[in-house]
Amino acid sequence: MKRLLILIIVAAAGWTAYWFVASSAAKSGFSAWFEDRRADGWVAEYEDLSVSGFPNRVDATFDNLTLADPETGAAIDLPFFQLFALSYRPNHLIAIWPDTQTLSFPDEKIRIATEDMRASLVLGKATSLPLERSNLLIGQLQVKSSKDWQLSARELRVALHRLPDTHASYGFAVDAVDLAPPVAYRLSGDDSLPNTLKTVQMDMDITFERPLDLSVIEEDRSQPTQMNLKHAEIAWGDLNLQAAGKVDINAAGYPTGEVTIRATNWHDILAVARSSGDLPESIINTSEAALEALARLSGNAQTLDIPLKFSRERTWLGPLPIGPAPIIRLR
């Protein structure tokens, strides 16, 4: 019994020493990272950093955290931010955001309010900490922009995971519940549409230039080179859009490839686009004329399969160019 007691005491002392070493290393590592960012010209400040969680976790809490990237002008201000990790699994993290936070860009400020925002991150064991998988959950999201747009959602889930046997390809999925997009706040009271979208789902594989790791924060963003949209769907009242397709993306961010969109009640969809003011009237008119021609050919006035092609930095509806191609670049 005495030997067992001694063994227990030694084990407890050893674990306590391990925890204090791990917590001290975590705090030193975070402090060094912030110092490195400041040396690179960032604004990287916090009022206080505390580490707790003994005996089984190492929990880091940052108070009044500010990060600003000088190259992009993007900044984030958080009253607090927390990272939790099990002592024996330091590469599996839980991130907790506050109920309010602010994102700033050179020409815009975005205020975000939530009732619950947390993410699970599993990182590789390499020193660059490559992302293996992540799941983000946001409850009761409210977003307001200084550019006079806003959106909300009762729940938003985002998942990202590295695809097996690939260097830098990831599965990306989004699922939103009761999402009210910016256009919903600008429609007139005469529009017979509910305030929120019934369905918002997306499942996509994305290939990047290089793996997603610490360098995408510390240095520059890893840009997408290919997108395989396996399925996307938006349902809003009687309006329904589904899409699938694949594009390659060049160094300038222009896509080449084709995405097929199935639009149900497409006349109403164009009416919403026209009412929102998000698209130039010329593009809407050109699209409407082309879709009318497709409808006559298909014999279905309400549902259309629309092949959108991206080529030569333009977007094409069949043989008709309807506008510039989108630029797909991460800031």
Short mmCIF file of C-alpha atoms in Angstrom, two decimals:
data_model
loop_
_atom_site.label_atom_id
_atom_site.label_comp_id
_atom_site.label_asym_id
_atom_site.label_seq_id
_atom_site.Cartn_x
_atom_site.Cartn_y
_atom_site.Cartn_z
CA MET A 1 0.00 0.00 0.00
CA LYS A 2 2.83 2.38 0.86
CA ARG A 3 4.50 1.72 -2.50
CA LEU A 4 1.22 2.35 -4.30
CA LEU A 5 0.78 5.61 -2.39
CA ILE A 6 4.31 6.67 -3.29
CA LEU A 7 3.66 5.79 -6.93
CA ILE A 8 0.48 7.88 -6.95
CA ILE A 9 2.27 10.84 -5.38
CA VAL A 10 5.14 10.61 -7.88
CA ALA A 11 2.72 10.33 -10.81
CA ALA A 12 0.69 13.32 -9.57
CA ALA A 13 3.85 15.36 -9.08
CA GLY A 14 5.06 14.37 -12.54
CA TRP A 15 1.76 15.33 -14.17
CA THR A 16 1.69 18.62 -12.30
CA ALA A 17 5.20 19.39 -13.48
CA TYR A 18 4.21 18.42 -17.04
CA TRP A 19 1.18 20.72 -16.95
CA PHE A 20 3.20 23.68 -15.70
CA VAL A 21 5.85 23.08 -18.36
CA ALA A 22 3.17 22.80 -21.06
CA SER A 23 1.29 25.89 -19.88
CA SER A 24 4.50 27.92 -19.64
CA ALA A 25 5.54 26.79 -23.14
CA ALA A 26 2.11 27.74 -24.51
CA LYS A 27 2.25 31.20 -22.95
CA SER A 28 5.82 31.77 -24.17
CA GLY A 29 4.88 30.54 -27.64
CA PHE A 30 1.90 32.90 -27.90
CA SER A 31 3.96 35.84 -26.65
CA ALA A 32 6.71 35.10 -29.17
CA TRP A 33 4.18 34.85 -32.01
CA PHE A 34 2.77 38.28 -31.20
CA GLU A 35 6.27 39.74 -30.98
CA ASP A 36 7.09 38.29 -34.41
CA ARG A 37 3.95 39.82 -35.89
CA ARG A 38 4.84 43.23 -34.47
CA ALA A 39 8.31 42.86 -35.96
CA ASP A 40 6.62 42.25 -39.34
CA GLY A 41 4.72 45.53 -39.03
CA TRP A 42 1.44 44.17 -37.71
CA VAL A 43 -0.67 45.66 -34.98
CA ALA A 44 -0.73 42.67 -32.60
CA GLU A 45 -1.78 43.62 -29.10
CA TYR A 46 -3.63 42.21 -26.12
CA GLU A 47 -4.24 43.60 -22.67
CA ASP A 48 -3.68 40.32 -20.84
CA LEU A 49 -2.87 36.67 -21.53
CA SER A 50 -3.73 34.06 -18.92
CA VAL A 51 -3.30 30.29 -19.01
CA SER A 52 -5.45 27.96 -16.88
CA GLY A 53 -7.13 24.56 -17.09
CA PHE A 54 -5.08 22.43 -14.68
CA PRO A 55 -4.89 19.45 -14.64
CA ASN A 56 -6.25 18.17 -17.98
CA ARG A 57 -6.41 21.27 -20.21
CA VAL A 58 -4.28 24.19 -21.28
CA ASP A 59 -6.66 27.11 -21.77
CA ALA A 60 -5.37 30.44 -23.07
CA THR A 61 -7.49 33.59 -22.74
CA PHE A 62 -6.59 36.85 -24.50
CA ASP A 63 -8.26 40.04 -23.23
CA ASN A 64 -8.88 42.99 -25.57
CA LEU A 65 -7.17 41.40 -28.56
CA THR A 66 -6.36 43.41 -31.72
CA LEU A 67 -4.75 42.06 -34.89
CA ALA A 68 -4.17 44.11 -38.06
CA ASP A 69 -2.39 42.95 -41.22
CA PRO A 70 -0.46 45.84 -42.86
CA GLU A 71 -0.53 44.25 -46.33
CA THR A 72 -4.31 43.89 -46.64
CA GLY A 73 -5.43 46.53 -44.16
CA ALA A 74 -7.70 43.91 -42.52
CA ALA A 75 -8.06 44.06 -38.74
CA ILE A 76 -10.05 42.35 -36.01
CA ASP A 77 -10.90 43.62 -32.52
CA LEU A 78 -12.10 41.18 -29.86
CA PRO A 79 -12.98 41.85 -26.20
CA PHE A 80 -11.57 38.39 -25.55
CA PHE A 81 -10.55 35.24 -27.41
CA GLN A 82 -9.96 31.75 -26.00
CA LEU A 83 -8.07 28.67 -27.16
CA PHE A 84 -8.62 25.41 -25.27
CA ALA A 85 -6.52 22.26 -25.67
CA LEU A 86 -6.28 18.97 -23.81
CA SER A 87 -2.92 18.60 -22.11
CA TYR A 88 -2.29 15.29 -23.86
CA ARG A 89 -3.66 16.41 -27.28
CA PRO A 90 -2.20 19.87 -27.88
CA ASN A 91 -2.88 19.73 -31.65
CA HIS A 92 -6.67 19.55 -31.08
CA LEU A 93 -7.94 23.04 -30.25
CA ILE A 94 -11.27 24.61 -29.38
CA ALA A 95 -11.56 28.32 -30.24
CA ILE A 96 -14.17 30.53 -28.54
CA TRP A 97 -15.17 33.99 -29.80
CA PRO A 98 -16.95 36.71 -27.81
CA ASP A 99 -20.57 37.74 -28.42
CA THR A 100 -19.41 40.89 -30.24
CA GLN A 101 -16.43 41.58 -32.48
CA THR A 102 -15.41 44.01 -35.20
CA LEU A 103 -13.76 43.37 -38.56
CA SER A 104 -12.20 46.36 -40.29
CA PHE A 105 -11.03 46.84 -43.87
CA PRO A 106 -9.66 49.97 -45.56
CA ASP A 107 -13.11 50.87 -46.91
CA GLU A 108 -15.49 49.08 -44.55
CA LYS A 109 -16.18 48.16 -40.93
CA ILE A 110 -18.25 45.09 -40.07
CA ARG A 111 -19.77 44.48 -36.65
CA ILE A 112 -20.60 40.87 -35.76
CA ALA A 113 -22.87 39.78 -32.92
CA THR A 114 -23.51 36.14 -31.96
CA GLU A 115 -24.90 34.15 -29.05
CA ASP A 116 -22.44 31.31 -29.62
CA MET A 117 -19.39 31.13 -31.88
CA ARG A 118 -16.88 28.34 -31.52
CA ALA A 119 -14.65 26.19 -33.70
CA SER A 120 -12.87 22.88 -33.39
CA LEU A 121 -9.46 22.67 -35.09
CA VAL A 122 -7.27 19.62 -35.56
CA LEU A 123 -3.75 20.55 -36.66
CA GLY A 124 -0.92 18.45 -38.05
CA LYS A 125 2.19 17.79 -36.00
CA ALA A 126 4.57 19.70 -38.31
CA THR A 127 5.97 22.97 -36.97
CA SER A 128 3.94 24.87 -39.61
CA LEU A 129 0.74 23.52 -37.94
CA PRO A 130 -1.12 22.47 -41.12
CA LEU A 131 -4.90 22.34 -40.81
CA GLU A 132 -6.32 18.82 -40.94
CA ARG A 133 -9.95 19.62 -40.19
CA SER A 134 -12.09 22.33 -38.66
CA ASN A 135 -15.73 22.81 -37.77
CA LEU A 136 -17.23 26.23 -37.04
CA LEU A 137 -20.61 26.75 -35.36
CA ILE A 138 -22.27 30.16 -35.09
CA GLY A 139 -25.58 30.68 -33.31
CA GLN A 140 -27.86 33.72 -33.72
CA LEU A 141 -25.58 35.58 -36.12
CA GLN A 142 -26.13 39.29 -36.77
CA VAL A 143 -23.82 41.15 -39.17
CA LYS A 144 -23.97 44.89 -39.90
CA SER A 145 -21.68 46.77 -42.26
CA SER A 146 -20.73 50.43 -42.41
CA LYS A 147 -21.65 50.15 -46.11
CA ASP A 148 -25.30 49.83 -45.10
CA TRP A 149 -25.83 46.10 -45.58
CA GLN A 150 -26.63 43.42 -43.05
CA LEU A 151 -27.39 39.72 -42.78
CA SER A 152 -28.49 37.32 -40.09
CA ALA A 153 -28.85 33.58 -39.46
CA ARG A 154 -30.27 31.47 -36.68
CA GLU A 155 -27.44 28.99 -37.15
CA LEU A 156 -24.46 28.71 -39.46
CA ARG A 157 -22.19 25.67 -39.75
CA VAL A 158 -18.97 25.62 -41.76
CA ALA A 159 -16.70 22.56 -42.13
CA LEU A 160 -13.28 22.28 -43.74
CA HIS A 161 -11.12 19.14 -43.92
CA ARG A 162 -8.08 18.09 -45.86
CA LEU A 163 -8.91 15.45 -48.46
CA PRO A 164 -7.06 12.13 -48.02
CA ASP A 165 -3.91 11.58 -50.09
CA THR A 166 -3.78 15.18 -51.31
CA HIS A 167 -1.21 17.93 -50.80
CA ALA A 168 -3.46 20.98 -50.54
CA SER A 169 -7.04 19.96 -51.40
CA TYR A 170 -9.87 20.44 -48.92
CA GLY A 171 -13.54 19.62 -48.61
CA PHE A 172 -15.61 22.68 -47.76
CA ALA A 173 -19.25 22.61 -46.64
CA VAL A 174 -21.73 25.28 -45.50
CA ASP A 175 -25.17 24.85 -43.99
CA ALA A 176 -27.26 27.80 -42.78
CA VAL A 177 -30.60 27.88 -40.98
CA ASP A 178 -32.94 30.87 -41.37
CA LEU A 179 -30.40 32.97 -43.25
CA ALA A 180 -31.53 36.49 -44.17
CA PRO A 181 -29.13 37.74 -46.88
CA PRO A 182 -28.38 41.43 -47.44
CA VAL A 183 -30.92 41.66 -50.26
CA ALA A 184 -33.71 40.59 -47.86
CA TYR A 185 -33.33 43.89 -45.99
CA ARG A 186 -33.70 45.98 -49.15
CA LEU A 187 -36.78 44.43 -50.72
CA SER A 188 -39.97 46.44 -50.68
CA GLY A 189 -42.85 45.36 -48.50
CA ASP A 190 -44.74 44.35 -51.64
CA ASP A 191 -42.39 41.45 -52.37
CA SER A 192 -44.10 38.17 -51.53
CA LEU A 193 -41.01 36.54 -50.05
CA PRO A 194 -40.29 35.37 -46.50
CA ASN A 195 -37.61 37.17 -44.51
CA THR A 196 -35.26 34.19 -44.49
CA LEU A 197 -34.04 31.53 -46.90
CA LYS A 198 -35.49 28.07 -46.39
CA THR A 199 -32.33 26.27 -47.58
CA VAL A 200 -28.70 27.34 -47.89
CA GLN A 201 -26.28 24.46 -48.49
CA MET A 202 -22.98 24.04 -50.30
CA ASP A 203 -20.55 21.15 -50.75
CA MET A 204 -17.30 21.92 -52.57
CA ASP A 205 -13.74 20.64 -52.98
CA ILE A 206 -11.06 23.35 -53.20
CA THR A 207 -7.43 22.94 -54.20
CA PHE A 208 -5.00 25.62 -52.98
CA GLU A 209 -1.48 26.63 -53.99
CA ARG A 210 -0.11 25.18 -50.78
CA PRO A 211 -1.47 23.66 -47.58
CA LEU A 212 -3.41 25.82 -45.15
CA ASP A 213 -1.10 26.42 -42.21
CA LEU A 214 0.31 29.26 -40.11
CA SER A 215 1.89 30.86 -43.18
CA VAL A 216 -1.54 31.92 -44.52
CA ILE A 217 -1.76 34.22 -41.48
CA GLU A 218 1.87 35.16 -41.03
CA GLU A 219 2.90 35.61 -44.66
CA ASP A 220 0.38 35.59 -47.52
CA ARG A 221 -2.85 33.81 -48.35
CA SER A 222 -2.74 30.47 -50.13
CA GLN A 223 -4.89 31.13 -53.18
CA PRO A 224 -7.34 28.60 -54.68
CA THR A 225 -6.32 27.05 -57.99
CA GLN A 226 -9.34 24.81 -58.58
CA MET A 227 -12.92 24.60 -57.30
CA ASN A 228 -15.19 21.60 -57.75
CA LEU A 229 -18.70 22.63 -56.74
CA LYS A 230 -20.41 19.30 -56.12
CA HIS A 231 -23.71 20.79 -55.02
CA ALA A 232 -25.10 24.12 -53.88
CA GLU A 233 -28.71 25.03 -53.22
CA ILE A 234 -30.60 28.13 -52.16
CA ALA A 235 -34.37 28.02 -51.60
CA TRP A 236 -36.25 31.24 -50.86
CA GLY A 237 -40.01 30.90 -50.83
CA ASP A 238 -40.89 29.55 -54.28
CA LEU A 239 -37.49 30.56 -55.69
CA ASN A 240 -34.91 27.83 -55.98
CA LEU A 241 -31.34 27.82 -57.29
CA GLN A 242 -29.12 24.75 -57.55
CA ALA A 243 -25.62 24.73 -58.96
CA ALA A 244 -22.77 22.35 -59.77
CA GLY A 245 -19.61 22.66 -61.82
CA LYS A 246 -15.84 22.89 -61.86
CA VAL A 247 -13.43 25.73 -62.60
CA ASP A 248 -9.67 26.22 -62.71
CA ILE A 249 -8.38 29.55 -61.37
CA ASN A 250 -5.35 31.33 -62.79
CA ALA A 251 -2.78 33.41 -60.93
CA ALA A 252 -4.85 36.58 -61.42
CA GLY A 253 -7.91 34.94 -59.87
CA TYR A 254 -9.96 34.48 -63.06
CA PRO A 255 -11.86 31.18 -63.40
CA THR A 256 -12.01 28.98 -66.48
CA GLY A 257 -14.66 26.28 -66.66
CA GLU A 258 -18.40 25.84 -66.44
CA VAL A 259 -21.06 25.91 -63.72
CA THR A 260 -24.59 24.74 -64.45
CA ILE A 261 -27.37 26.46 -62.55
CA ARG A 262 -30.90 25.11 -62.29
CA ALA A 263 -33.27 28.00 -61.64
CA THR A 264 -36.90 27.48 -60.66
CA ASN A 265 -39.19 30.52 -61.02
CA TRP A 266 -36.32 32.36 -62.65
CA HIS A 267 -38.45 35.38 -63.61
CA ASP A 268 -38.93 36.08 -59.90
CA ILE A 269 -35.22 35.59 -59.26
CA LEU A 270 -34.42 38.29 -61.82
CA ALA A 271 -37.04 40.53 -60.25
CA VAL A 272 -35.32 40.16 -56.87
CA ALA A 273 -31.94 40.95 -58.47
CA ARG A 274 -33.39 44.03 -60.13
CA SER A 275 -35.07 45.20 -56.92
CA SER A 276 -31.91 44.73 -54.85
CA GLY A 277 -29.77 47.00 -57.01
CA ASP A 278 -26.77 44.68 -56.60
CA LEU A 279 -26.31 44.12 -60.34
CA PRO A 280 -26.15 46.70 -63.15
CA GLU A 281 -29.40 46.98 -65.08
CA SER A 282 -27.55 46.21 -68.33
CA ILE A 283 -26.40 42.80 -67.04
CA ILE A 284 -29.90 41.96 -65.78
CA ASN A 285 -31.48 42.95 -69.11
CA THR A 286 -28.93 40.93 -71.11
CA SER A 287 -29.44 37.91 -68.86
CA GLU A 288 -33.22 38.20 -69.09
CA ALA A 289 -33.15 38.25 -72.89
CA ALA A 290 -30.85 35.24 -73.02
CA LEU A 291 -32.94 33.30 -70.48
CA GLU A 292 -36.12 34.05 -72.41
CA ALA A 293 -34.48 32.52 -75.48
CA LEU A 294 -33.44 29.45 -73.48
CA ALA A 295 -36.94 29.11 -72.09
CA ARG A 296 -38.44 29.10 -75.58
CA LEU A 297 -35.97 26.42 -76.67
CA SER A 298 -36.51 24.22 -73.60
CA GLY A 299 -40.27 24.56 -73.57
CA ASN A 300 -40.25 25.07 -69.77
CA ALA A 301 -41.18 28.59 -68.76
CA GLN A 302 -40.46 28.17 -65.04
CA THR A 303 -37.38 25.93 -64.66
CA LEU A 304 -34.15 26.36 -66.60
CA ASP A 305 -30.77 24.65 -66.68
CA ILE A 306 -28.37 27.53 -67.28
CA PRO A 307 -24.80 26.73 -68.38
CA LEU A 308 -22.51 29.56 -67.25
CA LYS A 309 -19.09 29.43 -68.85
CA PHE A 310 -16.05 31.35 -67.66
CA SER A 311 -13.44 32.05 -70.29
CA ARG A 312 -11.10 34.88 -71.30
CA GLU A 313 -11.98 36.79 -68.11
CA ARG A 314 -15.64 36.92 -69.13
CA THR A 315 -18.85 35.19 -68.07
CA TRP A 316 -20.80 33.59 -70.91
CA LEU A 317 -24.40 32.46 -71.10
CA GLY A 318 -24.21 30.15 -74.08
CA PRO A 319 -22.60 32.24 -76.84
CA LEU A 320 -23.47 35.54 -75.16
CA PRO A 321 -21.01 37.40 -72.91
CA ILE A 322 -23.04 38.77 -69.99
CA GLY A 323 -20.31 40.42 -67.94
CA PRO A 324 -16.82 40.11 -66.47
CA ALA A 325 -15.83 36.88 -64.76
CA PRO A 326 -15.60 37.05 -60.97
CA ILE A 327 -12.14 37.39 -59.47
CA ILE A 328 -11.59 34.65 -56.88
CA ARG A 329 -8.85 35.84 -54.53
CA LEU A 330 -8.46 35.59 -50.77
CA ARG A 331 -7.52 38.89 -49.14
#
